[in-house]
Structures are given as C-alpha cells and as structure tokens.
CSV table of C-alpha atoms and ligand atoms in Angstrom, one decimal:
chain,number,residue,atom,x,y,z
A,1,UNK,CA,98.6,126.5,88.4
A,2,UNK,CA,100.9,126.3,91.9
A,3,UNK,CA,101.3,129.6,93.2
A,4,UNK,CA,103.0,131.3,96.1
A,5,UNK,CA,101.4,131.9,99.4
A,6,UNK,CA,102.0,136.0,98.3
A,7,UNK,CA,100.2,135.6,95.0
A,8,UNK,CA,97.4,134.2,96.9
A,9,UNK,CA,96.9,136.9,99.7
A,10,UNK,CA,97.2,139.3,97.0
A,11,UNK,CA,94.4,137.1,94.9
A,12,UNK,CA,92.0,136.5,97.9
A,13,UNK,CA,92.0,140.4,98.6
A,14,UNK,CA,91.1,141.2,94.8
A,15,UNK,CA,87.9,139.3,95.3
A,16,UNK,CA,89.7,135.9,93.8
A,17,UNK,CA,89.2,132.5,94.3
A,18,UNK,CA,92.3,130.0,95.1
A,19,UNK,CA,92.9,126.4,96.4
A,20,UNK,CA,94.3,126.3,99.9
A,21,UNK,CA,95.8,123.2,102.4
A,22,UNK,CA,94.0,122.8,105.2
A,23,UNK,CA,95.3,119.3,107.3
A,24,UNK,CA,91.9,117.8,106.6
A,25,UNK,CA,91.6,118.5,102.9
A,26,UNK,CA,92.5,121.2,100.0
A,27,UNK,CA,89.2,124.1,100.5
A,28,UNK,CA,88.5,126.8,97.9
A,29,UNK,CA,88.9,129.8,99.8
A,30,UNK,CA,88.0,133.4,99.1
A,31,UNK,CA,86.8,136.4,101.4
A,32,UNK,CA,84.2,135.2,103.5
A,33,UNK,CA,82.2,138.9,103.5
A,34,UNK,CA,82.2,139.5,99.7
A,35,UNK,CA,79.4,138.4,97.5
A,36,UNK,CA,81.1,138.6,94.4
A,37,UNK,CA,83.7,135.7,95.8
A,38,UNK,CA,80.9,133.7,97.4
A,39,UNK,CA,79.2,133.6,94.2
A,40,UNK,CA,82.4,132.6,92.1
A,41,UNK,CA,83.1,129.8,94.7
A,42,UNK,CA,79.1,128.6,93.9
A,43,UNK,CA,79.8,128.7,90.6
A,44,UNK,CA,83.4,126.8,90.3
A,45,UNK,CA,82.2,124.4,92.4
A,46,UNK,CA,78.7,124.0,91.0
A,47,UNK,CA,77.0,123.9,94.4
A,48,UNK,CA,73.9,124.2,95.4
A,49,UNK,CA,72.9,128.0,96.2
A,50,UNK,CA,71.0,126.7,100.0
A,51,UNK,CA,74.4,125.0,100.8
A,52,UNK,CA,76.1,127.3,103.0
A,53,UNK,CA,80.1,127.5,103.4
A,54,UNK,CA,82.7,126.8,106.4
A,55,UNK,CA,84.3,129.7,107.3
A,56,UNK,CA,88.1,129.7,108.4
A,57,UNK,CA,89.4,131.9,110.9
A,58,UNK,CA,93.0,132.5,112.5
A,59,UNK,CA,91.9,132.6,116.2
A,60,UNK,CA,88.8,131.9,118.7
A,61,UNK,CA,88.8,136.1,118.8
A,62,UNK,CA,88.0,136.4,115.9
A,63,UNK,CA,85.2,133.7,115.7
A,64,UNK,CA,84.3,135.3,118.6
A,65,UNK,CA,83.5,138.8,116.6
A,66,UNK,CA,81.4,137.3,114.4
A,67,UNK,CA,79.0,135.3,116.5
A,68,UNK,CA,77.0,135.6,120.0
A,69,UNK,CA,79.2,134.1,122.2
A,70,UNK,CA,78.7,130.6,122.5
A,71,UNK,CA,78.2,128.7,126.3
A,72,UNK,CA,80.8,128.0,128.2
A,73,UNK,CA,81.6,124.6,127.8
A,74,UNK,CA,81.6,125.2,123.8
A,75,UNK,CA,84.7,128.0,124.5
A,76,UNK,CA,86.4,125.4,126.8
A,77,UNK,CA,86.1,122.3,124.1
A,78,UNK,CA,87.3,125.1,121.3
A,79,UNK,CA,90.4,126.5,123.3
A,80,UNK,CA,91.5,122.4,123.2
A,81,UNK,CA,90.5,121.3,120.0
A,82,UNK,CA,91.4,124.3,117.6
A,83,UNK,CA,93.3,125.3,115.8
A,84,UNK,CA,92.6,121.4,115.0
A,85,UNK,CA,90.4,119.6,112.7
A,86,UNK,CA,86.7,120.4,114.1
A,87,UNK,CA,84.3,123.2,113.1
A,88,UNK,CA,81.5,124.8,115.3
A,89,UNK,CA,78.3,125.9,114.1
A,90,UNK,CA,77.6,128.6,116.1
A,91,UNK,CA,74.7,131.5,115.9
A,92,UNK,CA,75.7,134.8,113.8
A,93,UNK,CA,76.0,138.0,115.3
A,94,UNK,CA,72.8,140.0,113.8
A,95,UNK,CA,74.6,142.5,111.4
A,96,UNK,CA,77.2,139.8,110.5
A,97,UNK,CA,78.5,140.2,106.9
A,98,UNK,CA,79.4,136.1,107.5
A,99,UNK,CA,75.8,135.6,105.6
A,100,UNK,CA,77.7,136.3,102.5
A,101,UNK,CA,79.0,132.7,103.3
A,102,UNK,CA,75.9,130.9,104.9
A,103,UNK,CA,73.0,131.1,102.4
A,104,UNK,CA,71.4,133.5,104.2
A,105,UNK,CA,71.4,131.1,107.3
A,106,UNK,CA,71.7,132.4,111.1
A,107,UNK,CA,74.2,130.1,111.8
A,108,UNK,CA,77.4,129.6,110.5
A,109,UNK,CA,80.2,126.9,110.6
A,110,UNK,CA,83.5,128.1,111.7
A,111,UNK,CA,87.0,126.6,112.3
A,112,UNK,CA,90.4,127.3,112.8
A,113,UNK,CA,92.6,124.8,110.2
A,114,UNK,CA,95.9,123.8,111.8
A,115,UNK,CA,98.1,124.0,108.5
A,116,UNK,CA,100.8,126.4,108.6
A,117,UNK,CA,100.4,127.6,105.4
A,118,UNK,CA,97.0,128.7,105.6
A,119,UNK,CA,97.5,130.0,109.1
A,120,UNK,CA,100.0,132.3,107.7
A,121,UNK,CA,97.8,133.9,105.2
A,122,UNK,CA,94.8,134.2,107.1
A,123,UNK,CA,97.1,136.2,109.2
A,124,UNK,CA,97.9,138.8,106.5
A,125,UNK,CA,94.0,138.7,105.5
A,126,UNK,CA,91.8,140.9,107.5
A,127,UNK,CA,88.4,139.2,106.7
A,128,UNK,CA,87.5,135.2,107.1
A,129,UNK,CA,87.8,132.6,104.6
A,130,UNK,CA,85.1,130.9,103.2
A,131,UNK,CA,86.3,127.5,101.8
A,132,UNK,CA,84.2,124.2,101.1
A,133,UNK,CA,86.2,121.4,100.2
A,134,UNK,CA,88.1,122.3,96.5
A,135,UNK,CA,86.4,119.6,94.5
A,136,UNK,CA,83.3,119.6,91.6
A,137,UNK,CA,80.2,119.0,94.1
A,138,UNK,CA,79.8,115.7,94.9
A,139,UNK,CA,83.2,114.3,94.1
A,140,UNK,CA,85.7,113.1,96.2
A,141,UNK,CA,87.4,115.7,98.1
A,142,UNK,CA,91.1,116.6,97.6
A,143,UNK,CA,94.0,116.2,99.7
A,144,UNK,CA,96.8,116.9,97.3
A,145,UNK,CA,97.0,119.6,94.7
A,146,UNK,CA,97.1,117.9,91.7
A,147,UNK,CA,93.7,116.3,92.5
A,148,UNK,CA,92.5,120.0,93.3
A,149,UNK,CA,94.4,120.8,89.8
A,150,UNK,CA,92.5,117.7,88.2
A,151,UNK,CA,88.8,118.4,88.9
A,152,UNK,CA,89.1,122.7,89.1
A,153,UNK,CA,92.6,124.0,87.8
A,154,UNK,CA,91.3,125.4,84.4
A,155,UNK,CA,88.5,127.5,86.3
A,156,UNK,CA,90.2,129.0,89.5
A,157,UNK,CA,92.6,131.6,90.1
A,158,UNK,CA,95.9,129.2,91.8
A,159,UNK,CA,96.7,126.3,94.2
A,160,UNK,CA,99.0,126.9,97.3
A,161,UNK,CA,101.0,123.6,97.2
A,162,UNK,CA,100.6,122.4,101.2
A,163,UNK,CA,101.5,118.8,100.1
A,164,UNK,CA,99.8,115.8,101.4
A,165,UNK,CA,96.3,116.5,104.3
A,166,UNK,CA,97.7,115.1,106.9
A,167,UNK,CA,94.6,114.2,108.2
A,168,UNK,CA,92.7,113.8,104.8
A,169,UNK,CA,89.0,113.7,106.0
A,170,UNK,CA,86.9,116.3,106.3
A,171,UNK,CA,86.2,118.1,109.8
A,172,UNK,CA,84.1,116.8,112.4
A,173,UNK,CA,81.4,119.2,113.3
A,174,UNK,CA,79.6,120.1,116.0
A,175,UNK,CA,76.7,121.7,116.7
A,176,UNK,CA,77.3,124.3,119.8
A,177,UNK,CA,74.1,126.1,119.4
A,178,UNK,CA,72.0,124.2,122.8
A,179,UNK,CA,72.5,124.9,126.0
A,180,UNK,CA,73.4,121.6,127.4
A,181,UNK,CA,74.6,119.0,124.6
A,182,UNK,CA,77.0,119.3,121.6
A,183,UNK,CA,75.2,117.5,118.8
A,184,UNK,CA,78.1,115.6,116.0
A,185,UNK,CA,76.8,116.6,112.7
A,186,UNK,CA,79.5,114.9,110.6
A,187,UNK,CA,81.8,112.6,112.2
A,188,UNK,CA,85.5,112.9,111.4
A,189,UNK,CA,88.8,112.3,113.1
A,190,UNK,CA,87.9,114.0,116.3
A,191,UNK,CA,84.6,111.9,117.5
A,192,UNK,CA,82.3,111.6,120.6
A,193,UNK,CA,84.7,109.6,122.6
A,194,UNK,CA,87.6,112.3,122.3
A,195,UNK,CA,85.1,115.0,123.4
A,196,UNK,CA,83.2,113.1,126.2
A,197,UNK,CA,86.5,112.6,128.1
A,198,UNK,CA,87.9,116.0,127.4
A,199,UNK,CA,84.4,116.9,128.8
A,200,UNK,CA,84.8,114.9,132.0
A,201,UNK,CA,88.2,116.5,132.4
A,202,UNK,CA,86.8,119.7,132.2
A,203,UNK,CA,84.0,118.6,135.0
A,204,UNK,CA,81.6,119.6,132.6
A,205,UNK,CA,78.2,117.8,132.2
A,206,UNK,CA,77.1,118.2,128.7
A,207,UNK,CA,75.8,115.4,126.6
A,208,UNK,CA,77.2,114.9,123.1
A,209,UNK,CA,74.7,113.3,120.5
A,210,UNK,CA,75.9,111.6,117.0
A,211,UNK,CA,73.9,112.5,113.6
A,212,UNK,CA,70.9,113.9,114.8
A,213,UNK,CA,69.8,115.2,111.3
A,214,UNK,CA,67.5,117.8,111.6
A,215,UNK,CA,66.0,119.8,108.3
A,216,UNK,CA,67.4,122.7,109.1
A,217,UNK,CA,71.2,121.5,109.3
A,218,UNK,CA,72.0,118.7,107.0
A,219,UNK,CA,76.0,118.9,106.6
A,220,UNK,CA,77.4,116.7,104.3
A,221,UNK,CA,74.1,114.3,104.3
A,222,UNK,CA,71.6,116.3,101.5
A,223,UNK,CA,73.6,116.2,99.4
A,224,UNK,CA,75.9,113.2,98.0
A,225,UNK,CA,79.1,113.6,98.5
A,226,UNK,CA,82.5,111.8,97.7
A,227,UNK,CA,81.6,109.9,94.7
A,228,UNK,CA,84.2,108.9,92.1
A,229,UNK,CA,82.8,108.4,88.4
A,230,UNK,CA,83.4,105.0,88.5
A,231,UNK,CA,80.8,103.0,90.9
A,232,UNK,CA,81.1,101.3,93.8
A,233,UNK,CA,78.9,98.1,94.8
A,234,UNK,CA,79.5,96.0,98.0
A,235,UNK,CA,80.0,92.4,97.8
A,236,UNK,CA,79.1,89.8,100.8
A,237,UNK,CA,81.7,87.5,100.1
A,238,UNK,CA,85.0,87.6,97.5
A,239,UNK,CA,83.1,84.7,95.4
A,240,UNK,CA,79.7,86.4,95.1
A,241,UNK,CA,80.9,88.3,92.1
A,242,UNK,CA,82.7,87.0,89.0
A,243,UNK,CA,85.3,89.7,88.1
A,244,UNK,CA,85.9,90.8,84.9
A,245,UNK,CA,88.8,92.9,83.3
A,246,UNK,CA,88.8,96.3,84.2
A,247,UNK,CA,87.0,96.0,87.6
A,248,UNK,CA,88.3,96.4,91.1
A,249,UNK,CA,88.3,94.9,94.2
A,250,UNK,CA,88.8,97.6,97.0
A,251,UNK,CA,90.1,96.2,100.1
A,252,UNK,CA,92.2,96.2,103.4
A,253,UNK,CA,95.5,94.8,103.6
A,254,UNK,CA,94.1,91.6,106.4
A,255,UNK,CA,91.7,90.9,103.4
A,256,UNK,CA,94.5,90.7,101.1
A,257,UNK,CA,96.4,88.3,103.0
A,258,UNK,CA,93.4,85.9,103.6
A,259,UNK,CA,92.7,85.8,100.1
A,260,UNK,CA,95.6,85.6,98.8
A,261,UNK,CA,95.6,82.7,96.1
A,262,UNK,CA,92.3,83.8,94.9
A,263,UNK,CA,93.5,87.3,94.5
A,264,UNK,CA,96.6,86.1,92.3
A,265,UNK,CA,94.2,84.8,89.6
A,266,UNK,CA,92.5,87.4,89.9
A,267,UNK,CA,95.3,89.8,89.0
A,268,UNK,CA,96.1,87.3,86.4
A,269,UNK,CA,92.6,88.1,84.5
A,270,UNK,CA,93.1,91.7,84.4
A,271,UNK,CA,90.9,92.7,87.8
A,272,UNK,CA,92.5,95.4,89.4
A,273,UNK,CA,93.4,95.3,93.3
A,274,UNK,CA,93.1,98.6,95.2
A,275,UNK,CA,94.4,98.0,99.3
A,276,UNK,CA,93.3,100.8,101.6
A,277,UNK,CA,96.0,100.0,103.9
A,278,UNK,CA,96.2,98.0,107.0
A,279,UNK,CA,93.4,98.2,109.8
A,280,UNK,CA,96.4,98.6,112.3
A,281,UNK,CA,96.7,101.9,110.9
A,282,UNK,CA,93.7,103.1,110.7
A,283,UNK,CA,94.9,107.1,110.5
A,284,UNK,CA,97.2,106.0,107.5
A,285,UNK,CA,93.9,105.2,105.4
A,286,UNK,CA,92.2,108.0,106.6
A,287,UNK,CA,94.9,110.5,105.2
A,288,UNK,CA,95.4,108.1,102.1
A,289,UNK,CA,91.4,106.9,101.5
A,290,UNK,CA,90.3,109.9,99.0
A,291,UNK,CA,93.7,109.4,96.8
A,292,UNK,CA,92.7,106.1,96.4
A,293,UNK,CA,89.3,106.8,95.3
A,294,UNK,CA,90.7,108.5,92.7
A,295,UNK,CA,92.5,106.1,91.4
A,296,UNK,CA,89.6,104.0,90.3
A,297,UNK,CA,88.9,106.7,88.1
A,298,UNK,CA,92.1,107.8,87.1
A,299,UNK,CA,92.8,103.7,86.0
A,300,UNK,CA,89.5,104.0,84.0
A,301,UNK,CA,88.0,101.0,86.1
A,302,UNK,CA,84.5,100.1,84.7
A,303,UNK,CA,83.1,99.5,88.0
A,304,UNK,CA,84.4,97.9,92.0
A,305,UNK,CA,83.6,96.0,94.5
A,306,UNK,CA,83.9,96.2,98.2
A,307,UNK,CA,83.8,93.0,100.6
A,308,UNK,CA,82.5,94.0,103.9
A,309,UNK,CA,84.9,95.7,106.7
A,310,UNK,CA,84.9,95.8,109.9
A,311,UNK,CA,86.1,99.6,110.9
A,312,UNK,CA,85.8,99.4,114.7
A,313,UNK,CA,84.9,101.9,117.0
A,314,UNK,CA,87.0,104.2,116.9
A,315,UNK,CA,86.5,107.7,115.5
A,316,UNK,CA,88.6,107.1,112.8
A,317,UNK,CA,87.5,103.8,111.8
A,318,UNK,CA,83.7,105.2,112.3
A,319,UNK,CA,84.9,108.7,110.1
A,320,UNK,CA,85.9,106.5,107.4
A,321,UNK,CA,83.3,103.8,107.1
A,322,UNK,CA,80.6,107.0,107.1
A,323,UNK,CA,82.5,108.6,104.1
A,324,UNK,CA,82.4,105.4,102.5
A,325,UNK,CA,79.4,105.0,103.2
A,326,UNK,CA,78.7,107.6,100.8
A,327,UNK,CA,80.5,105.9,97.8
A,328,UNK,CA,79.1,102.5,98.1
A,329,UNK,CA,76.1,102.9,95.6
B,401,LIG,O1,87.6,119.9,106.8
B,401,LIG,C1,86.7,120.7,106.4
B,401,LIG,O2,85.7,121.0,107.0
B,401,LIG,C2,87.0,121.2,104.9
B,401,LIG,C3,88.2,122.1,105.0
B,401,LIG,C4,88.5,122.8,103.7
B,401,LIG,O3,88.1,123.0,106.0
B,401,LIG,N1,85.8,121.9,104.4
B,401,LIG,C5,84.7,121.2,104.0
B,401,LIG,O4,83.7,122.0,103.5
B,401,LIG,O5,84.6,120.0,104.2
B,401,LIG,P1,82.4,121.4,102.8
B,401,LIG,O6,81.7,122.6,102.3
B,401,LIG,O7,82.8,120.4,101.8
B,401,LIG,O8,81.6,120.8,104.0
B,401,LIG,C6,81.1,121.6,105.0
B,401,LIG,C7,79.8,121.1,105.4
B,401,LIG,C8,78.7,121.0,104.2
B,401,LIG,O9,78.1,119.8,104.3
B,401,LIG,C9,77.8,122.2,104.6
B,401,LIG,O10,76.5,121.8,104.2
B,401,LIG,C10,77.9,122.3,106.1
B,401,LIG,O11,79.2,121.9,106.4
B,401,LIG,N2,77.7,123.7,106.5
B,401,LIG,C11,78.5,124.8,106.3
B,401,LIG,N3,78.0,125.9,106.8
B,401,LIG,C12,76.8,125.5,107.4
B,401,LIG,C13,75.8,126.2,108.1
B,401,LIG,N4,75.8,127.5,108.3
B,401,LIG,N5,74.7,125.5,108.5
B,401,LIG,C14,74.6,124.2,108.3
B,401,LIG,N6,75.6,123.4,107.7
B,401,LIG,C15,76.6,124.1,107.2
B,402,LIG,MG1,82.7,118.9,100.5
C-alpha cells in the first residue's frame, strides 16, 4: 500500500514499520532506538538475529551524538561524501540506545541517504532510522516500490513512493574505526579510487584497503544476498550451452550485437534475452541491474545463463560485477 510521507512519520513514531526511497535502494525503516520495531523489522524481513541494521541519520551532528567521534580524516571524507551513497561503521557511544539496531554490536553503520523524501521525514523524526534494504533476506534488493510491494506489501505497515533509486546499488561502506586506513567493506558506487584522490586533496595520508573480511564485520558477504528464485549459471562461450524454451541469456548490449544472428534463433526457439544495458553506461545498469533480476522471475524463466563480462575498473563496473557475483550460482 503507497502511502504519504505524513502517514509514514506518523507510522514510524507509533513503533511501525514502512518502506522508504533511499537513492541506492527502497530500506525498511523504523525507529532505530525501539526494540519492539527492531524486532518487527527481523521478523518481516526474516533476518538473521546477529545481522545488525544501517542506521540513517539527517546530518553528521547527529551521527556524531551517537558515536565517539571518529578521526579526523573520517569527518573530512564524511562532510564530502554525505548526504551521498556511503555508510561509516563507526564505534557506539557506551550508553547508545543505537544497539537496539546493531545486534548488540559496538559498532554501528550509519549514513546519511541523499533522497529528498527521506530526508524530509527524518527531519520531522527525532530518533534515527534503522533500515536494511526492504526485501525477504537474501533476495534481490528493491529499487522501485512495486518490487518492495511484491516481496513485503501484505506484511508491512506502507511504501513511500520515491520512484526509481537513482543509484540502485546498495552503499559502499567503510570501515572508519583504525587510526590510519579506511578499510571498503562492500564496494558500491563510491569506490577506492573516488576516496584515495579526495584523500590526496585533503593532504591526508591514510590508506584505504578493499574487502578485508574479518569475523567480526562480514557486511553483505555471510550471508547470501541478491538472489532471484530463478538460478543463474555462467557460461564460457554463447555455444557451450544448448538453450531450451524458457531459459535466459543475460547479457550486455556489445554482446548482443556480436551475436546477433545466433541470438535471432535463439529467440525463435522460445529462449528469452535479458540486456543489461550498454557497458558505455555503466551507471544506467547499475540503477537498472536489480529490476532486471527480477524479471527472470517475474517471466517464470526455468533457469539463465551468463557469458563472461568484462566490467572494468571502475567502481561501478567493480560494484556491479561483486553484486553479481552473488547471483551467479
Ligand atoms: O544502501 C544501503 O546501504 C541500503 C539503504 C536502504 O540504505 N541499506 C542496505 O542495508 O543495504 P542492508 O542491511 O541490506 O545491508 C547493510 C549491510 C549488511 O550486510 C549488514 O550486515 C552490514 O551492513 N552492517 C550493518 N550494521 C553493521 C554493523 N554494526 N557491523 C557490521 N556490519 C553491519
Ligand atoms: Mg540487503
């Protein structure tokens, strides 16, 4: 059910739980500090209780209430990249009610999203939001609201219609918790090539390590993530598989054009054709890749196929080849 940006302040400070635009994708938000919300977020979601949940806040003041402040260099990068589409996890203050929202952990991921809609309510709110992506764990996560409605609209309390994620991948996060290096947890459309120069244009000398997974923070990698029902299996070369009715090939525009002919008869036999987009648009895929996921299970496709692609290095090309990554069984 759409509802207004009202009905949802007014539903978030009863304890409720409601879908929310962010410019990365749709989160289930509620009050970051109660219990009871936390716990119906868990439960909608069907989440695992240790994984903890992003917190959303409308300025680096109020982040700033909640944990010990962060170095230096952590405040410069944040007063640049937010409100924006990265998220910090930073050490909790000791008496912080945030571990409502962090399984108990010290530490908690925060960000400020840069989506006007959600800015606007958070400013009418006076606690935090907690809000994980607003999908069934494990599937793909949405960045419209009638994929929200789709997986969760029968067991939450509204949608706030934001439109399209402009962005439509998840966050990049960072851990800011060491003294001298910002370690990438999750890559996403902000990488380390953004935030080594911004860091050499702040004269700051700070190292910045990819996907050092430790066992204490595992975002986004112990769990799977971004699955459609329908499986995905990579293919070596367009011939190595002999299609069937019903499948799909999953591929990039320059891959459509080389195989052209072959792809006709294909079409002709009943094999479905998904095109991400063109690799000269690389941020057009992005904000279009999890749509498309869906699709294969929304056109009932029995199972597809993926020929290799080469995404670049770029940290959108990288963002997206790690969140497929995660589909390709
Ligand atoms: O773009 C985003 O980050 C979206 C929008 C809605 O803001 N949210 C999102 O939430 O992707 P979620 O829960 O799907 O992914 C957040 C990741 C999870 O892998 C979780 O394990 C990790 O961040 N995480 C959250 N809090 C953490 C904490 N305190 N310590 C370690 N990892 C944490
Ligand atoms: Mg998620």
């Amino acid at each position: 059910m759409i509802i207004s940006e009202e009905q949802a302040v007014i539903i978030l400070k009863q304890d409720g739980v409601v879908a929310l635009p962010t410019e990365t994708v749709y989160g289930l938000a509620c009050n970051a500090k109660s219990k009871t919300a936390i716990e119906q977020v868990y439960k909608i979601k069907n989440r695992p209780a240790d994984n903890p949940l992003i917190c959303h806040f409308s300025s680096m003041d109020e982040i700033l209430k909640e944990v010990i402040t962060p170095a230096d260099f952590v405040l410069a990068l944040m007063k640049i990249l937010s409100p924006g589409p990265v998220s910090y996890l930073l050490n909790l203050k000791p008496n912080s009610l945030l571990r409502a929202a962090t399984a108990g952990s010290n530490k908690v991921v925060a960000r400020i999203p840069d989506q006007e809609n959600f800015l606007r309510m958070l400013s009418l709110l006076d606690f935090p939001l907690a809000a994980p992506s607003a999908n069934t764990s494990g599937k793909v996560s949405p960045t419209n609201a009638s994929m929200v409605e789709y997986d969760l609209g029968n067991k939450i309390d509204g949608i706030v219609d934001g439109g399209n994620c402009i962005i439509g991948l998840e966050s990049t996060i960072l851990d800011c918790t060491n003294k001298n290096k910002i370690v990438i947890l999750r890559p996403g459309a902000i990488g380390k090539k953004e935030i080594e120069n911004l860091l050499v244009q702040l004269e700051l000398n700070v190292t910045v390590i990819e996907n050092i997974i430790s066992n204490e923070v595992t975002p986004g990698t112990k769990y799977r993530h971004y699955s459609p029902v329908t499986p995905v299996y990579k293919i070596n070369d367009i011939h190595s598989h002999s299609f069937s009715a019903n499948e799909t090939l999953i591929l990039v525009l320059q891959q459509l054009d080389e195989h052209k002919h072959f792809i006709n008869e294909l079409i002709q036999k009943g094999v479905m054709i998904l095109n991400l987009g063109s690799l000269t648009e690389m941020e057009k895929i992005a904000s279009q890749l999890f749509v498309n996921l869906k699709m294969l299970d929304e056109q009932k496709s029995v199972a597809a196929f993926m020929l290799p692609i080469d995404w670049g290095t770029s940290s959108i090309g990288m963002a997206i080849a790690n969140r497929l990554s995660k589909v390709i069984l």
